[in-house]
PDB file of C-alpha atoms in Angstrom:
ATOM      1  CA  MET A   4      65.156 -60.055 -51.763  1.00  0.00           C
ATOM      2  CA  PRO A   5      61.720 -58.009 -52.205  1.00  0.00           C
ATOM      3  CA  ASP A   6      59.087 -57.916 -49.995  1.00  0.00           C
ATOM      4  CA  VAL A   7      55.861 -59.680 -51.556  1.00  0.00           C
ATOM      5  CA  ASN A   8      53.446 -57.938 -49.202  1.00  0.00           C
ATOM      6  CA  SER A   9      55.092 -54.544 -49.944  1.00  0.00           C
ATOM      7  CA  GLN A  10      54.793 -55.051 -53.620  1.00  0.00           C
ATOM      8  CA  LEU A  11      51.046 -55.964 -53.096  1.00  0.00           C
ATOM      9  CA  VAL A  12      50.266 -52.792 -51.499  1.00  0.00           C
ATOM     10  CA  GLU A  13      52.159 -51.036 -54.302  1.00  0.00           C
ATOM     11  CA  ILE A  14      50.231 -52.522 -56.925  1.00  0.00           C
ATOM     12  CA  VAL A  15      46.885 -52.126 -55.051  1.00  0.00           C
ATOM     13  CA  GLU A  16      47.785 -48.353 -54.414  1.00  0.00           C
ATOM     14  CA  ALA A  17      49.005 -47.745 -57.845  1.00  0.00           C
ATOM     15  CA  ASN A  18      45.946 -49.158 -59.533  1.00  0.00           C
ATOM     16  CA  GLY A  19      43.283 -47.698 -57.363  1.00  0.00           C
ATOM     17  CA  LEU A  20      42.292 -51.153 -56.202  1.00  0.00           C
ATOM     18  CA  LYS A  21      41.744 -49.989 -52.677  1.00  0.00           C
ATOM     19  CA  TYR A  22      38.059 -49.237 -53.696  1.00  0.00           C
ATOM     20  CA  LEU A  23      37.532 -52.885 -55.013  1.00  0.00           C
ATOM     21  CA  THR A  24      38.872 -54.588 -51.894  1.00  0.00           C
ATOM     22  CA  GLY A  25      36.997 -52.247 -49.526  1.00  0.00           C
ATOM     23  CA  LEU A  26      40.115 -51.124 -47.677  1.00  0.00           C
ATOM     24  CA  SER A  27      39.693 -47.398 -48.266  1.00  0.00           C
ATOM     25  CA  ARG A  28      36.826 -47.249 -45.585  1.00  0.00           C
ATOM     26  CA  PHE A  29      39.267 -48.173 -42.628  1.00  0.00           C
ATOM     27  CA  GLY A  30      41.881 -46.119 -41.062  1.00  0.00           C
ATOM     28  CA  ALA A  31      45.612 -46.166 -42.332  1.00  0.00           C
ATOM     29  CA  ALA A  32      46.774 -48.393 -39.365  1.00  0.00           C
ATOM     30  CA  VAL A  33      43.976 -50.979 -40.011  1.00  0.00           C
ATOM     31  CA  GLU A  34      44.705 -50.594 -43.714  1.00  0.00           C
ATOM     32  CA  SER A  35      48.405 -51.390 -43.379  1.00  0.00           C
ATOM     33  CA  ALA A  36      47.954 -54.251 -40.734  1.00  0.00           C
ATOM     34  CA  PHE A  37      45.381 -56.166 -43.123  1.00  0.00           C
ATOM     35  CA  THR A  38      47.001 -55.466 -46.472  1.00  0.00           C
ATOM     36  CA  THR A  39      49.011 -58.809 -46.683  1.00  0.00           C
ATOM     37  CA  VAL A  40      49.086 -61.630 -49.208  1.00  0.00           C
ATOM     38  CA  ASP A  41      46.848 -63.650 -47.202  1.00  0.00           C
ATOM     39  CA  TYR A  42      44.316 -60.856 -46.259  1.00  0.00           C
ATOM     40  CA  ALA A  43      44.043 -59.952 -50.090  1.00  0.00           C
ATOM     41  CA  PHE A  44      43.744 -63.766 -50.881  1.00  0.00           C
ATOM     42  CA  GLU A  45      40.677 -64.110 -48.257  1.00  0.00           C
ATOM     43  CA  THR A  46      38.750 -60.987 -49.342  1.00  0.00           C
ATOM     44  CA  VAL A  47      39.441 -60.079 -52.929  1.00  0.00           C
ATOM     45  CA  PRO A  48      37.386 -62.386 -55.025  1.00  0.00           C
ATOM     46  CA  TRP A  49      39.288 -62.412 -58.344  1.00  0.00           C
ATOM     47  CA  LEU A  50      42.740 -62.925 -56.588  1.00  0.00           C
ATOM     48  CA  TYR A  51      41.210 -65.925 -54.788  1.00  0.00           C
ATOM     49  CA  ARG A  52      39.595 -67.271 -57.956  1.00  0.00           C
ATOM     50  CA  ALA A  53      42.750 -66.804 -60.086  1.00  0.00           C
ATOM     51  CA  ALA A  54      45.083 -68.369 -57.576  1.00  0.00           C
ATOM     52  CA  THR A  55      42.957 -71.273 -57.025  1.00  0.00           C
ATOM     53  CA  LEU A  56      42.129 -71.892 -60.827  1.00  0.00           C
ATOM     54  CA  ARG A  57      46.002 -72.012 -61.399  1.00  0.00           C
ATOM     55  CA  ALA A  58      46.523 -74.178 -58.374  1.00  0.00           C
ATOM     56  CA  GLN A  59      43.667 -76.591 -59.437  1.00  0.00           C
ATOM     57  CA  ALA A  60      44.965 -76.373 -63.285  1.00  0.00           C
ATOM     58  CA  VAL A  61      48.391 -77.525 -62.015  1.00  0.00           C
ATOM     59  CA  SER A  62      47.326 -80.138 -59.973  1.00  0.00           C
ATOM     60  CA  SER A  63      45.014 -81.665 -62.550  1.00  0.00           C
ATOM     61  CA  MET A  64      47.710 -82.152 -65.201  1.00  0.00           C
ATOM     62  CA  PRO A  65      48.022 -85.812 -66.279  1.00  0.00           C
ATOM     63  CA  TRP A  66      50.748 -87.760 -64.985  1.00  0.00           C
ATOM     64  CA  GLY A  67      51.652 -91.383 -63.893  1.00  0.00           C
ATOM     65  CA  LEU A  68      54.058 -93.462 -61.603  1.00  0.00           C
ATOM     66  CA  PHE A  69      56.597 -95.366 -63.110  1.00  0.00           C
ATOM     67  CA  THR A  70      58.977 -98.159 -62.325  1.00  0.00           C
ATOM     68  CA  ALA A  71      62.740 -97.826 -62.681  1.00  0.00           C
ATOM     69  CA  SER A  72      62.464 -99.627 -65.748  1.00  0.00           C
ATOM     70  CA  GLY A  73      60.009 -97.338 -67.138  1.00  0.00           C
ATOM     71  CA  ASP A  74      56.838 -99.561 -66.779  1.00  0.00           C
ATOM     72  CA  GLU A  75      53.823 -97.450 -65.544  1.00  0.00           C
ATOM     73  CA  ILE A  76      52.208 -98.548 -62.278  1.00  0.00           C
ATOM     74  CA  GLU A  77      48.845 -99.574 -62.829  1.00  0.00           C
ATOM     75  CA  GLN A  78      47.254-100.708 -59.689  1.00  0.00           C
ATOM     76  CA  PRO A  79      44.663 -97.947 -59.114  1.00  0.00           C
ATOM     77  CA  ASP A  80      43.270 -99.462 -55.470  1.00  0.00           C
ATOM     78  CA  GLN A  81      46.802 -99.589 -53.899  1.00  0.00           C
ATOM     79  CA  MET A  82      48.003 -96.308 -55.386  1.00  0.00           C
ATOM     80  CA  ALA A  83      44.704 -94.146 -54.621  1.00  0.00           C
ATOM     81  CA  SER A  84      46.289 -92.589 -51.536  1.00  0.00           C
ATOM     82  CA  ILE A  85      49.493 -91.788 -52.826  1.00  0.00           C
ATOM     83  CA  LYS A  86      48.064 -90.295 -55.930  1.00  0.00           C
ATOM     84  CA  GLN A  87      45.786 -88.010 -53.754  1.00  0.00           C
ATOM     85  CA  TRP A  88      48.829 -87.058 -51.989  1.00  0.00           C
ATOM     86  CA  ILE A  89      50.467 -85.900 -55.318  1.00  0.00           C
ATOM     87  CA  VAL A  90      47.467 -84.088 -56.295  1.00  0.00           C
ATOM     88  CA  THR A  91      47.097 -82.305 -52.863  1.00  0.00           C
ATOM     89  CA  THR A  92      50.974 -81.483 -52.713  1.00  0.00           C
ATOM     90  CA  LEU A  93      51.135 -80.092 -56.452  1.00  0.00           C
ATOM     91  CA  TYR A  94      47.912 -77.908 -55.372  1.00  0.00           C
ATOM     92  CA  LEU A  95      49.568 -76.475 -52.243  1.00  0.00           C
ATOM     93  CA  ALA A  96      52.800 -75.943 -53.957  1.00  0.00           C
ATOM     94  CA  GLU A  97      51.429 -73.923 -56.988  1.00  0.00           C
ATOM     95  CA  LEU A  98      49.080 -71.948 -54.752  1.00  0.00           C
ATOM     96  CA  SER A  99      51.926 -71.070 -52.385  1.00  0.00           C
ATOM     97  CA  ARG A 100      54.295 -69.937 -55.517  1.00  0.00           C
ATOM     98  CA  THR A 101      51.426 -68.155 -56.849  1.00  0.00           C
ATOM     99  CA  LEU A 102      50.872 -66.030 -53.734  1.00  0.00           C
ATOM    100  CA  TYR A 103      54.148 -65.919 -52.231  1.00  0.00           C
ATOM    101  CA  GLY A 104      56.541 -66.467 -54.915  1.00  0.00           C
ATOM    102  CA  SER A 105      57.984 -69.557 -53.290  1.00  0.00           C
ATOM    103  CA  ALA A 106      56.966 -72.910 -52.067  1.00  0.00           C
ATOM    104  CA  TYR A 107      58.659 -74.764 -49.136  1.00  0.00           C
ATOM    105  CA  PHE A 108      58.965 -78.437 -48.459  1.00  0.00           C
ATOM    106  CA  ILE A 109      60.958 -80.159 -45.352  1.00  0.00           C
ATOM    107  CA  THR A 110      61.739 -83.742 -45.879  1.00  0.00           C
ATOM    108  CA  GLU A 111      60.692 -85.819 -42.986  1.00  0.00           C
ATOM    109  CA  THR A 112      61.522 -89.367 -42.294  1.00  0.00           C
ATOM    110  CA  ASN A 113      60.948 -91.901 -39.629  1.00  0.00           C
ATOM    111  CA  ARG A 114      63.093 -92.717 -36.861  1.00  0.00           C
ATOM    112  CA  PHE A 115      64.753 -95.542 -39.100  1.00  0.00           C
ATOM    113  CA  LYS A 116      65.565 -92.773 -41.679  1.00  0.00           C
ATOM    114  CA  LEU A 117      63.019 -94.598 -43.843  1.00  0.00           C
ATOM    115  CA  ASN A 118      59.611 -93.554 -45.471  1.00  0.00           C
ATOM    116  CA  VAL A 119      60.963 -90.090 -46.906  1.00  0.00           C
ATOM    117  CA  THR A 120      58.152 -87.854 -47.022  1.00  0.00           C
ATOM    118  CA  PRO A 121      58.209 -84.101 -48.231  1.00  0.00           C
ATOM    119  CA  ARG A 122      56.019 -81.810 -46.237  1.00  0.00           C
ATOM    120  CA  HIS A 123      54.540 -78.761 -47.338  1.00  0.00           C
ATOM    121  CA  ILE A 124      55.491 -75.560 -45.108  1.00  0.00           C
ATOM    122  CA  PRO A 125      53.289 -72.386 -45.625  1.00  0.00           C
ATOM    123  CA  SER A 126      55.451 -69.531 -47.170  1.00  0.00           C
ATOM    124  CA  GLY A 127      54.177 -67.116 -44.606  1.00  0.00           C
ATOM    125  CA  ALA A 128      55.850 -69.344 -41.847  1.00  0.00           C
ATOM    126  CA  VAL A 129      59.380 -69.338 -43.421  1.00  0.00           C
ATOM    127  CA  THR A 130      62.005 -66.523 -43.397  1.00  0.00           C
ATOM    128  CA  VAL A 131      64.820 -66.826 -45.616  1.00  0.00           C
ATOM    129  CA  ASN A 132      68.287 -65.618 -44.272  1.00  0.00           C
ATOM    130  CA  TRP A 133      70.562 -64.300 -46.699  1.00  0.00           C
ATOM    131  CA  ASN A 134      74.276 -63.716 -46.726  1.00  0.00           C
ATOM    132  CA  ASP A 135      74.597 -60.544 -48.636  1.00  0.00           C
ATOM    133  CA  GLN A 136      78.449 -60.854 -49.112  1.00  0.00           C
ATOM    134  CA  GLN A 137      78.179 -64.029 -50.884  1.00  0.00           C
ATOM    135  CA  ALA A 138      74.669 -63.402 -52.147  1.00  0.00           C
ATOM    136  CA  GLU A 139      73.590 -67.016 -51.150  1.00  0.00           C
ATOM    137  CA  ILE A 140      71.072 -68.305 -48.596  1.00  0.00           C
ATOM    138  CA  LYS A 141      72.487 -68.629 -45.078  1.00  0.00           C
ATOM    139  CA  ASP A 142      69.289 -70.692 -43.550  1.00  0.00           C
ATOM    140  CA  PHE A 143      65.670 -71.001 -43.267  1.00  0.00           C
ATOM    141  CA  GLN A 144      63.741 -69.876 -40.057  1.00  0.00           C
ATOM    142  CA  ILE A 145      60.471 -71.991 -39.681  1.00  0.00           C
ATOM    143  CA  VAL A 146      58.213 -70.424 -37.151  1.00  0.00           C
ATOM    144  CA  MET A 147      54.614 -72.100 -36.934  1.00  0.00           C
ATOM    145  CA  SER A 148      52.204 -72.245 -33.805  1.00  0.00           C
ATOM    146  CA  GLY A 149      55.040 -71.721 -31.230  1.00  0.00           C
ATOM    147  CA  TYR A 150      57.288 -74.157 -33.005  1.00  0.00           C
ATOM    148  CA  SER A 151      60.560 -72.736 -34.247  1.00  0.00           C
ATOM    149  CA  LYS A 152      63.225 -74.281 -36.198  1.00  0.00           C
ATOM    150  CA  THR A 153      66.214 -73.354 -38.356  1.00  0.00           C
ATOM    151  CA  LEU A 154      67.533 -75.250 -41.442  1.00  0.00           C
ATOM    152  CA  LYS A 155      70.234 -75.253 -43.689  1.00  0.00           C
ATOM    153  CA  PRO A 156      69.476 -75.084 -47.435  1.00  0.00           C
ATOM    154  CA  GLU A 157      70.887 -78.390 -47.925  1.00  0.00           C
ATOM    155  CA  GLN A 158      68.298 -79.624 -45.623  1.00  0.00           C
TER     156      GLN A 158
END
């Protein structure tokens, strides 16, 4: 699987965009250490604006909540927190897809296996381990703030 960070470096170098980002004034070691997707998102105004606009556009698309019979749920006060959660989730998913080419969620439940909730995992915290012989994903390694967990694709 291609490395997104190295592709970004190639695009920046091929188009002479080092001068737009200000990276050319630093040494090569600092330049290679800071030329990542996250650093580019934080420091390149047009990349930040483009990714943010796209995520905002996706999260603001009209949608609705429906019952199993197809009737729309129209209880704005009771559904306000759910609607805000959906908007935030759509925003995070699209922003992650725009910057990294992928978005990851982990399904969490309470101890009774109820209240199933997908939680967004930052793409930078996820490493995909491939089985090269069968061209399939073996597992996902999640590392965040000292927390490490390995999940199978079906999880």
